[in-house]
Tab-separated table of C-alpha atoms (C1' of nucleotides) in Angstrom:
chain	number	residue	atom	x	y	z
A	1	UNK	CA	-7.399	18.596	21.430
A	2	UNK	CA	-11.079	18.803	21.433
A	3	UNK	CA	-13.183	16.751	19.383
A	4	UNK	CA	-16.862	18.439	19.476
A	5	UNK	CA	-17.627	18.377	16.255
A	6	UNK	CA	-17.662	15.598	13.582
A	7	UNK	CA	-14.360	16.378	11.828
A	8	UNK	CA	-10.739	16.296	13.723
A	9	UNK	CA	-9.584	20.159	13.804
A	10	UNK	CA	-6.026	20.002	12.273
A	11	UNK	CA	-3.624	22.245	14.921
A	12	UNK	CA	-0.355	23.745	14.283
A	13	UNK	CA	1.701	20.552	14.374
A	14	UNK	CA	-0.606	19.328	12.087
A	15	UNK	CA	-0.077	21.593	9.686
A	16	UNK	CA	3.602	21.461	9.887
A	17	UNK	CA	3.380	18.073	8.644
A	18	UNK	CA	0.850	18.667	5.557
A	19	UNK	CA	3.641	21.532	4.811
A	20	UNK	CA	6.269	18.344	5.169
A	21	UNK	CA	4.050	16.212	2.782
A	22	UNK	CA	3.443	18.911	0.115
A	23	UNK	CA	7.445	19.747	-0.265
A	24	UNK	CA	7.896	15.699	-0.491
A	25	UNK	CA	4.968	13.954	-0.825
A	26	UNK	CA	7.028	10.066	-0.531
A	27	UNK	CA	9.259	11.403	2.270
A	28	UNK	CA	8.846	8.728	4.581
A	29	UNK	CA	7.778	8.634	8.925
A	30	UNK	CA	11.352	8.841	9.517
A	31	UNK	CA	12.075	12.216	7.579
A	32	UNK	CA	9.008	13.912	8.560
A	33	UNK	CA	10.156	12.894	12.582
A	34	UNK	CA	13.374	14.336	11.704
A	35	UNK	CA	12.555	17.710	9.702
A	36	UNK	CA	9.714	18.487	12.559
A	37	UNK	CA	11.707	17.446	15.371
A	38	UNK	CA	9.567	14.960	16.407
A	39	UNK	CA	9.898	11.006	16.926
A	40	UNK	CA	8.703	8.237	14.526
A	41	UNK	CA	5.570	7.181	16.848
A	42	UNK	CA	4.097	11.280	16.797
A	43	UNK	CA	4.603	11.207	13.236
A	44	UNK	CA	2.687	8.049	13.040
A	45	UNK	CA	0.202	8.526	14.993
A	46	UNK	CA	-0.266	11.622	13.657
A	47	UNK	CA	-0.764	10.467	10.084
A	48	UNK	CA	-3.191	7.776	11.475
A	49	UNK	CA	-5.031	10.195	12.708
A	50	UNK	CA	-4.771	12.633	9.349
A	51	UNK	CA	-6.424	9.762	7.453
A	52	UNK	CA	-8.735	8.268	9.417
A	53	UNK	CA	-10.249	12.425	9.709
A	54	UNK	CA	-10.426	12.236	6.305
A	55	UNK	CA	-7.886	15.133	5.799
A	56	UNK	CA	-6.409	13.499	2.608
A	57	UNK	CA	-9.017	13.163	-1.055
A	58	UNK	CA	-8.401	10.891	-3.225
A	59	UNK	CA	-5.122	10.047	-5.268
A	60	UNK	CA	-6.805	10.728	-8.757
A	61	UNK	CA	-6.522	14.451	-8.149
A	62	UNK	CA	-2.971	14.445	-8.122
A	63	UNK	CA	-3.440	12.806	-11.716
A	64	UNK	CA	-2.461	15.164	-14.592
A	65	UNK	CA	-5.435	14.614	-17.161
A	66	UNK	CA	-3.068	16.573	-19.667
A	67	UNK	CA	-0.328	13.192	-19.443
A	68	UNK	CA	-3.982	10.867	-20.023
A	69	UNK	CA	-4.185	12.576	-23.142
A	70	UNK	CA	-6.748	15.301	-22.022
A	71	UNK	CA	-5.094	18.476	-21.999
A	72	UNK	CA	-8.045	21.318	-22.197
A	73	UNK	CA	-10.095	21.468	-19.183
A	74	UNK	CA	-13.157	23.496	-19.813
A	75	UNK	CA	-16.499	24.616	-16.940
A	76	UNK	CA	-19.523	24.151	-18.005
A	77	UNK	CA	-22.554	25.965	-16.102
A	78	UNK	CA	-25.537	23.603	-16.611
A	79	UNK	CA	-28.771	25.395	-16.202
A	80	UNK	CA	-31.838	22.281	-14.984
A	81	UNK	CA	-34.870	21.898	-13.581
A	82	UNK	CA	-34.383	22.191	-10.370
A	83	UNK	CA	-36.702	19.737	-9.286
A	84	UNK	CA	-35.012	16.980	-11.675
A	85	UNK	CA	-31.890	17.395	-9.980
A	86	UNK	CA	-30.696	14.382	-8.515
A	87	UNK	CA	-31.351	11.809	-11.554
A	88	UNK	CA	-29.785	14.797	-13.852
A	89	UNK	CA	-26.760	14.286	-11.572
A	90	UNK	CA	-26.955	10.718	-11.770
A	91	UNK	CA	-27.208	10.662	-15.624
A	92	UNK	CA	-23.670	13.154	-15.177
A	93	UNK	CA	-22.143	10.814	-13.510
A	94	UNK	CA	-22.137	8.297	-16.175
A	95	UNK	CA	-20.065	10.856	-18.953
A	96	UNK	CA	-16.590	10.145	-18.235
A	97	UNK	CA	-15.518	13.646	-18.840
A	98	UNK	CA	-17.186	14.998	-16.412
A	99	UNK	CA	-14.532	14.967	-13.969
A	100	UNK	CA	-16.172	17.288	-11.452
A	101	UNK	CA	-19.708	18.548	-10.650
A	102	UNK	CA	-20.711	21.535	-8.171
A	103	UNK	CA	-24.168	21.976	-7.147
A	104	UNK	CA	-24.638	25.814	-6.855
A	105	UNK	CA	-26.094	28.820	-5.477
A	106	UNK	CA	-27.320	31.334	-7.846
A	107	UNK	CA	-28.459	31.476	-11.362
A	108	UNK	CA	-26.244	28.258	-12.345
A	109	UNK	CA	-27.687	25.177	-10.968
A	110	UNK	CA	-24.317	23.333	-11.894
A	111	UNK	CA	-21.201	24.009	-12.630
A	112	UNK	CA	-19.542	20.800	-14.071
A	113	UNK	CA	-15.430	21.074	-14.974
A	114	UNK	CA	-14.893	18.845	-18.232
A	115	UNK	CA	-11.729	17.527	-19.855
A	116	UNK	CA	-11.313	16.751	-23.065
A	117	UNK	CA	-8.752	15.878	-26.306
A	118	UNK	CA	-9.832	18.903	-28.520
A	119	UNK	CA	-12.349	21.291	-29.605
A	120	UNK	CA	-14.558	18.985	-31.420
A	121	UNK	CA	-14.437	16.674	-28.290
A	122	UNK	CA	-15.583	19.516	-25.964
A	123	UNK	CA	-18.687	20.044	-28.636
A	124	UNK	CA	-19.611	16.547	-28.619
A	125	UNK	CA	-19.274	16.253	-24.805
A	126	UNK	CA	-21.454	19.403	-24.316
A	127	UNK	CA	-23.506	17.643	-26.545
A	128	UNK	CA	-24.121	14.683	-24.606
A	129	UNK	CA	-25.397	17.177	-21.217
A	130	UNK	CA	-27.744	18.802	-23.181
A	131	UNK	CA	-29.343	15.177	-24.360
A	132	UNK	CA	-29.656	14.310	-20.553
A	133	UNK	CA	-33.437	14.858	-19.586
A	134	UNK	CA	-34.486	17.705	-17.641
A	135	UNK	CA	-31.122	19.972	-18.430
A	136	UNK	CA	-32.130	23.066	-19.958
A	137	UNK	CA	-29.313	25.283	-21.190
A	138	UNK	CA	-25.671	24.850	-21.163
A	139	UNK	CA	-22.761	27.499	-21.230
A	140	UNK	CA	-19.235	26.583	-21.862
A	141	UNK	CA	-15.962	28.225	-20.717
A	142	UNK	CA	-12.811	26.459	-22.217
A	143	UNK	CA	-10.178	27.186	-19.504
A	144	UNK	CA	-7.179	29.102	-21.493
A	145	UNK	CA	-4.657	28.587	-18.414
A	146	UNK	CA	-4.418	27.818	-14.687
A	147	UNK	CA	-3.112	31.180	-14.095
A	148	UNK	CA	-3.073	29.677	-10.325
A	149	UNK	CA	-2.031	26.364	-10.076
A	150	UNK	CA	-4.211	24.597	-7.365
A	151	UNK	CA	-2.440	25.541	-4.255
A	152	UNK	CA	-3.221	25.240	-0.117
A	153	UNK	CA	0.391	26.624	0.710
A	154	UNK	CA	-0.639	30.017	1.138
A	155	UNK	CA	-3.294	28.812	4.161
A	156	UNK	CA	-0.801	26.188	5.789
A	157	UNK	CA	1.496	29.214	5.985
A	158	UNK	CA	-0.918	30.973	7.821
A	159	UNK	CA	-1.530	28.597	10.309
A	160	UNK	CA	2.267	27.861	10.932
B	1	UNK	CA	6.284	3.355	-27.023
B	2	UNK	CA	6.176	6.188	-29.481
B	3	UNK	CA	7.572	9.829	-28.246
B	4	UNK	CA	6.565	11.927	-30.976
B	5	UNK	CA	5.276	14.257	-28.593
B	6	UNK	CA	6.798	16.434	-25.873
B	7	UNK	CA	4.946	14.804	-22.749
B	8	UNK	CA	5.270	10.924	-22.701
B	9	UNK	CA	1.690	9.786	-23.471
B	10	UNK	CA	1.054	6.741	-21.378
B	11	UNK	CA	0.157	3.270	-22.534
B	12	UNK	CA	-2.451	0.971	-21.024
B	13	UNK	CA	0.144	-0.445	-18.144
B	14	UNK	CA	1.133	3.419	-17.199
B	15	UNK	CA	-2.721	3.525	-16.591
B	16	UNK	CA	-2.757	0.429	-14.660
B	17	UNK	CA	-0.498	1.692	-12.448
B	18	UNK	CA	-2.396	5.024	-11.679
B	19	UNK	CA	-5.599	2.376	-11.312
B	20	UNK	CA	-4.018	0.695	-8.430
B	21	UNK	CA	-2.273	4.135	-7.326
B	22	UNK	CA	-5.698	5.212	-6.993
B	23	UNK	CA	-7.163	2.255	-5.029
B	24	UNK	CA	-4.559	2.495	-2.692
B	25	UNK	CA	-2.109	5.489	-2.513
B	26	UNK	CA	0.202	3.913	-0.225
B	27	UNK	CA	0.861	0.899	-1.967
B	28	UNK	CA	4.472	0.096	-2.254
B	29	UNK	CA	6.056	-0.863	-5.364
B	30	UNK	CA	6.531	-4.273	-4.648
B	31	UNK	CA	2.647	-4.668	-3.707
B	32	UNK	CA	2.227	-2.663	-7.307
B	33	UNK	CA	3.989	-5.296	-8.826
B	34	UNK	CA	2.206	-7.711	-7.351
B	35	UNK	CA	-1.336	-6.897	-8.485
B	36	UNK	CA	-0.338	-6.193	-11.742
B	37	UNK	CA	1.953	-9.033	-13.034
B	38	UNK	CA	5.014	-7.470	-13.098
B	39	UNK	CA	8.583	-7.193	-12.131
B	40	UNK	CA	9.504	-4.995	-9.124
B	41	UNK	CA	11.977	-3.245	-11.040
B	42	UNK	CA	9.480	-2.371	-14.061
B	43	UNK	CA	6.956	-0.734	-11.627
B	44	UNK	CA	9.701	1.185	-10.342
B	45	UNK	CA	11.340	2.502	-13.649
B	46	UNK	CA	7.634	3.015	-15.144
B	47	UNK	CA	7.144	5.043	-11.423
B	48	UNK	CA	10.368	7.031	-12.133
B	49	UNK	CA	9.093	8.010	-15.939
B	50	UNK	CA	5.902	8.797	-14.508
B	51	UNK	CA	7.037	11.327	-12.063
B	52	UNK	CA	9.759	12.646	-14.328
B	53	UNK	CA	7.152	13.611	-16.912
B	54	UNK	CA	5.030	15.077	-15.297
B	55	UNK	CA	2.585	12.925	-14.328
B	56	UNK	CA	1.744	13.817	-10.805
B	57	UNK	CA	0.278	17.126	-9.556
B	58	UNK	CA	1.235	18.622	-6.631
B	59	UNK	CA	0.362	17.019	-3.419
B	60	UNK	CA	-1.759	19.853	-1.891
B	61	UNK	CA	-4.589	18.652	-4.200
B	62	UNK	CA	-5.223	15.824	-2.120
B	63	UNK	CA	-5.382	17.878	1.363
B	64	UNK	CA	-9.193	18.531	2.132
B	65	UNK	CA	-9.497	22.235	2.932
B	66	UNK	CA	-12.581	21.274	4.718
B	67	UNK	CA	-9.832	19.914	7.566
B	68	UNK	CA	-8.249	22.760	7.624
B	69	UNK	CA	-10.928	25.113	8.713
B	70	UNK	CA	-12.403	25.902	5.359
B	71	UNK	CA	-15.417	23.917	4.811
B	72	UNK	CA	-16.801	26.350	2.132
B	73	UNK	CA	-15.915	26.434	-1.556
B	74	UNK	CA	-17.421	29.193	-4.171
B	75	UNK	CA	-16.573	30.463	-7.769
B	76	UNK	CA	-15.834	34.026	-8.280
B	77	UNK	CA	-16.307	35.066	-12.179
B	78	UNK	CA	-13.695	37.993	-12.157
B	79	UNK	CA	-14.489	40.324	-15.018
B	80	UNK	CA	-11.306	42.314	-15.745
B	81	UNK	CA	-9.283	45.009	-17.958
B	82	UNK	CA	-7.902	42.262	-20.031
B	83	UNK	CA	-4.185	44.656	-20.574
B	84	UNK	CA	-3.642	44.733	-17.155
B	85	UNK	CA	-4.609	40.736	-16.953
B	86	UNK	CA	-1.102	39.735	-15.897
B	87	UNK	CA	-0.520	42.411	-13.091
B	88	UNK	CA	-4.309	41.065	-11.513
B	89	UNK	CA	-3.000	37.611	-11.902
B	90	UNK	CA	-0.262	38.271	-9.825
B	91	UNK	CA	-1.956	40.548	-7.355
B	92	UNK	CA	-5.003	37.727	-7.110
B	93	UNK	CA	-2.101	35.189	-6.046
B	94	UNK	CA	-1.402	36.990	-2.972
B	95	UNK	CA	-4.854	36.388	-1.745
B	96	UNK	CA	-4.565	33.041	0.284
B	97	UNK	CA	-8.025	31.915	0.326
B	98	UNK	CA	-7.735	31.512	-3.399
B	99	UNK	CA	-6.643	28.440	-4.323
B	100	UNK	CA	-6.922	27.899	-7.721
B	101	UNK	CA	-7.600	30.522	-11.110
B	102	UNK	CA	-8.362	29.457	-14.449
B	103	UNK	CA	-8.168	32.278	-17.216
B	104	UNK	CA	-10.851	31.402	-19.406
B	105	UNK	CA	-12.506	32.353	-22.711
B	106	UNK	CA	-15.756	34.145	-23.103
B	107	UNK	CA	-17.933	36.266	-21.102
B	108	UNK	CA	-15.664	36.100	-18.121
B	109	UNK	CA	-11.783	36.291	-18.109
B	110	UNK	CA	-10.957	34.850	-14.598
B	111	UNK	CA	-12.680	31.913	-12.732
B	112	UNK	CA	-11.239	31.896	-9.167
B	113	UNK	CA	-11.918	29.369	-6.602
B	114	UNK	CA	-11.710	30.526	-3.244
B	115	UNK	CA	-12.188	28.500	-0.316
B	116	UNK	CA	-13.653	30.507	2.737
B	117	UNK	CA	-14.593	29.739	6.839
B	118	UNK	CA	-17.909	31.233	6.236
B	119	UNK	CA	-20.768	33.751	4.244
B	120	UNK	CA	-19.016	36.671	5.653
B	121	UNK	CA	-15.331	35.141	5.012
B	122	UNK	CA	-16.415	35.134	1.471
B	123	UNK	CA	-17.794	38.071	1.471
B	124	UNK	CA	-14.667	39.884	2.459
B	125	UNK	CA	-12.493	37.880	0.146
B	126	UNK	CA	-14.957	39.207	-2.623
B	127	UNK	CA	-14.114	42.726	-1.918
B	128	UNK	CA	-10.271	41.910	-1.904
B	129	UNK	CA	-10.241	40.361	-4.781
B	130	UNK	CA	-12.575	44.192	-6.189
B	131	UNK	CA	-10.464	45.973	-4.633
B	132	UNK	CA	-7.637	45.370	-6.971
B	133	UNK	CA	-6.509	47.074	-9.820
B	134	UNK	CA	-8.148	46.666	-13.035
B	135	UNK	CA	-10.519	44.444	-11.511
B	136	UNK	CA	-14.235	45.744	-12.492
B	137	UNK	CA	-16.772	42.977	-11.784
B	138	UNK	CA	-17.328	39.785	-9.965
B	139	UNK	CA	-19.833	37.010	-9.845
B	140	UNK	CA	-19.896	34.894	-6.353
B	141	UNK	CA	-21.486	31.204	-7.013
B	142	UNK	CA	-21.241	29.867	-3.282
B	143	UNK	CA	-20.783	25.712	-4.167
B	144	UNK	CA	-23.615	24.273	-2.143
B	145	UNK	CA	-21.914	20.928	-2.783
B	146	UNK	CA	-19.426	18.644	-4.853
B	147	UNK	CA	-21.864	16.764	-6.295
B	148	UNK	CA	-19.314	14.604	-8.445
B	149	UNK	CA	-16.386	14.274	-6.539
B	150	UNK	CA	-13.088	14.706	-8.563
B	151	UNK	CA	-12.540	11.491	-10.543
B	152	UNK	CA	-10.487	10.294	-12.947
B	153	UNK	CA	-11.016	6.693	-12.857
B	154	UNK	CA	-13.664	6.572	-15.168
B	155	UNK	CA	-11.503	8.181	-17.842
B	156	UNK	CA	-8.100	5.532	-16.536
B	157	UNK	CA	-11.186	2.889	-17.045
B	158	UNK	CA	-11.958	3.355	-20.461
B	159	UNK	CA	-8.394	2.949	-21.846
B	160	UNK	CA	-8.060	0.338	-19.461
C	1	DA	C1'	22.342	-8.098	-38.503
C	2	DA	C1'	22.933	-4.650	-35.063
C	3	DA	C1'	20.985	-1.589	-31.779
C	4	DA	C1'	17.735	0.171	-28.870
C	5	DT	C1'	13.900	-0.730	-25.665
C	6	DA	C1'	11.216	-3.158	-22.173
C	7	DG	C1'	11.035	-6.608	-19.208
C	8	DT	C1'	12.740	-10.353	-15.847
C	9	DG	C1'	15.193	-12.373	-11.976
C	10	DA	C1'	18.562	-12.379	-8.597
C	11	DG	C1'	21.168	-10.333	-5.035
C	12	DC	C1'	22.525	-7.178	-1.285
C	13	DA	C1'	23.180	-3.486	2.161
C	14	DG	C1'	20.699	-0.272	4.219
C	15	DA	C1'	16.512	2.032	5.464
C	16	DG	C1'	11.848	2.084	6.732
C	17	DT	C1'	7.593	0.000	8.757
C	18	DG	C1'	4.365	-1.851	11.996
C	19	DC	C1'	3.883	-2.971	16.350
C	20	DC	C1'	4.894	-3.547	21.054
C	21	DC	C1'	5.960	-1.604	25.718
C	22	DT	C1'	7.275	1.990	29.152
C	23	DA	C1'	8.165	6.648	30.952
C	24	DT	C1'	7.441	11.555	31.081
C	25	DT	C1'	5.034	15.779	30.704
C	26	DC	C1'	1.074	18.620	30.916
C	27	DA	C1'	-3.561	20.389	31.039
C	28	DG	C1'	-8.040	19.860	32.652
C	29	DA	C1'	-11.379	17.531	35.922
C	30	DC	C1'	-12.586	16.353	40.535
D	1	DG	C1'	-3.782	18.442	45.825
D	2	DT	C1'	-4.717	14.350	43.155
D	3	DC	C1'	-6.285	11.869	39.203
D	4	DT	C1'	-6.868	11.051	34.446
D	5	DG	C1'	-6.246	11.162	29.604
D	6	DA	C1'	-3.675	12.804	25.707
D	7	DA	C1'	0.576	13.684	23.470
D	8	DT	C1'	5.104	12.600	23.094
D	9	DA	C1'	9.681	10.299	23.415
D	10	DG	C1'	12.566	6.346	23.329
D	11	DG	C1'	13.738	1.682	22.986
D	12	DG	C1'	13.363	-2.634	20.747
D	13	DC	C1'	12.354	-6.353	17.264
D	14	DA	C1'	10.947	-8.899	13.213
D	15	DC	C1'	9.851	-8.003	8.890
D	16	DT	C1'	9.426	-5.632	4.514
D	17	DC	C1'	10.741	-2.373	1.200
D	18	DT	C1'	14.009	0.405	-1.323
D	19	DG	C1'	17.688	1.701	-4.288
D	20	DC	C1'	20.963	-0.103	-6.840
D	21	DT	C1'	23.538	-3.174	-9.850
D	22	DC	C1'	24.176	-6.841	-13.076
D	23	DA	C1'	23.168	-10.398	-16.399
D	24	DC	C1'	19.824	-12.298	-19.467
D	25	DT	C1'	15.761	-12.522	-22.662
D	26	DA	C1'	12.350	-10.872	-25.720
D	27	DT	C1'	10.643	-7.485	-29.004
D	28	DT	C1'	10.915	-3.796	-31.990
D	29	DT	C1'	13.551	-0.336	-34.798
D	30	DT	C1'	16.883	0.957	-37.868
DNA sequence: AAAATAGTGAGCAGAGTGCCCTATTCAGAC
DNA sequence: GTCTGAATAGGGCACTCTGCTCACTATTTT
């Protein structure tokens, strides 16, 4: 397996076991050997090697902000001056809402996913970006549905 | 602990527990019960009601994409003939590269996230997801980076 | 007062983990 | 052809963790 680049390149085996992990994610070394046919050291070394590549993010996204008590998730494009960027992202950082922030291409500068307990709290938290110095114009989407539940599946499939 | 609710709403120890879930994924019940004070068997019957309500998200969440060959993330706004919104939905799910679809309110009725090898990866994904029925517009936003990394912990801290 | 709920502590058989070592296979380098 | 490194398999061993049960104690609800 070639390493020429910074990041390990996952290969089919791999795969096999993310596809393992995402049917049960607390089977344990000894199922995964035994579904993929392999023994207990591969699978082990394997993961090692999974996590020390930095294949897995953190645990909080498999958090459902719904069971915290936050069920509507709403984008918010946030329109800045560009040049103010960084400390606008640092002043972000500091809303608790704000559980995500893209920096983009295009006429949105940021796109910044939000969760909140209601209506009024989305106003309020909108609110609080447009006080931040430097941020220009806001425009909120409140997300109705994940119509596609996040997914990799569909790509792990592909690579089986 | 009050149910009045369909989804168990979690009290300060369930968040606790996602705290030190989230410091260390791996940690086994009896090290969870450890760092917070309690009993073995609590941790595991508050893990059980966890899981059992919902709690968790799927496990593909926490699989980088960027290991798997797909190092670039964009938005699509998908602008659509809202009667035939179900039939896209279903249509846009066959598309692997997208990963995730919010149906939103306002301007635009679809917010996709695709994740792509390259410019002209996206580019062809674009004109799947146009080529389908009832779809009439899109708006690509390439994400040049995640400037806040998905996070939860400040939100578990504050009810901490 | 009775009942439900959450927690504790103890115990036990079985399973899983982390770590060690060795052997084999295989592809690429020399 | 030979050498080398990587991936894997298999064995072994001490230790920990799990799943489960049971009995007991608080605390809160009814």
């Amino acid at each position: 397996m070639l390493m020429f680049c910074t990041m390990y390149s996952l290969d089919k085996t791999d795969t096999k076991l993310l596809q393992a992990l995402s049917d049960d994610p607390r089977s344990t070394f000894v199922a995964l050997a035994d579904t993929l046919g392999l023994s207990r050291n591969t699978v082990q070394a394997r993961m090692k090697r999974l996590e020390d590549s930095g294949a897995f993010l953190g645990f909080d996204r498999r958090i459902n902000p719904a069971a915290l008590g936050y069920p509507l998730t709403a984008f918010i494009e946030v329109h800045v001056q560009q040049k103010r960027l960084a400390q606008i992202v640092l002043d972000l950082a500091l809303i608790p809402e704000i559980v995500q922030a893209h920096g983009m291409s295009g006429q949105t500068d940021l796109l910044v996913r939000v969760v909140c307990t209601d209506a009024a709290d989305l106003f309020r938290i909108d609110g609080t970006i447009l006080a931040c110095d430097g941020v220009e114009r806001t425009e909120t989407s409140l997300a109705m549905g994940e119509v596609i539940p996040y997914r990799l599946t569909p790509l792990l499939d592909r690579r089986g």
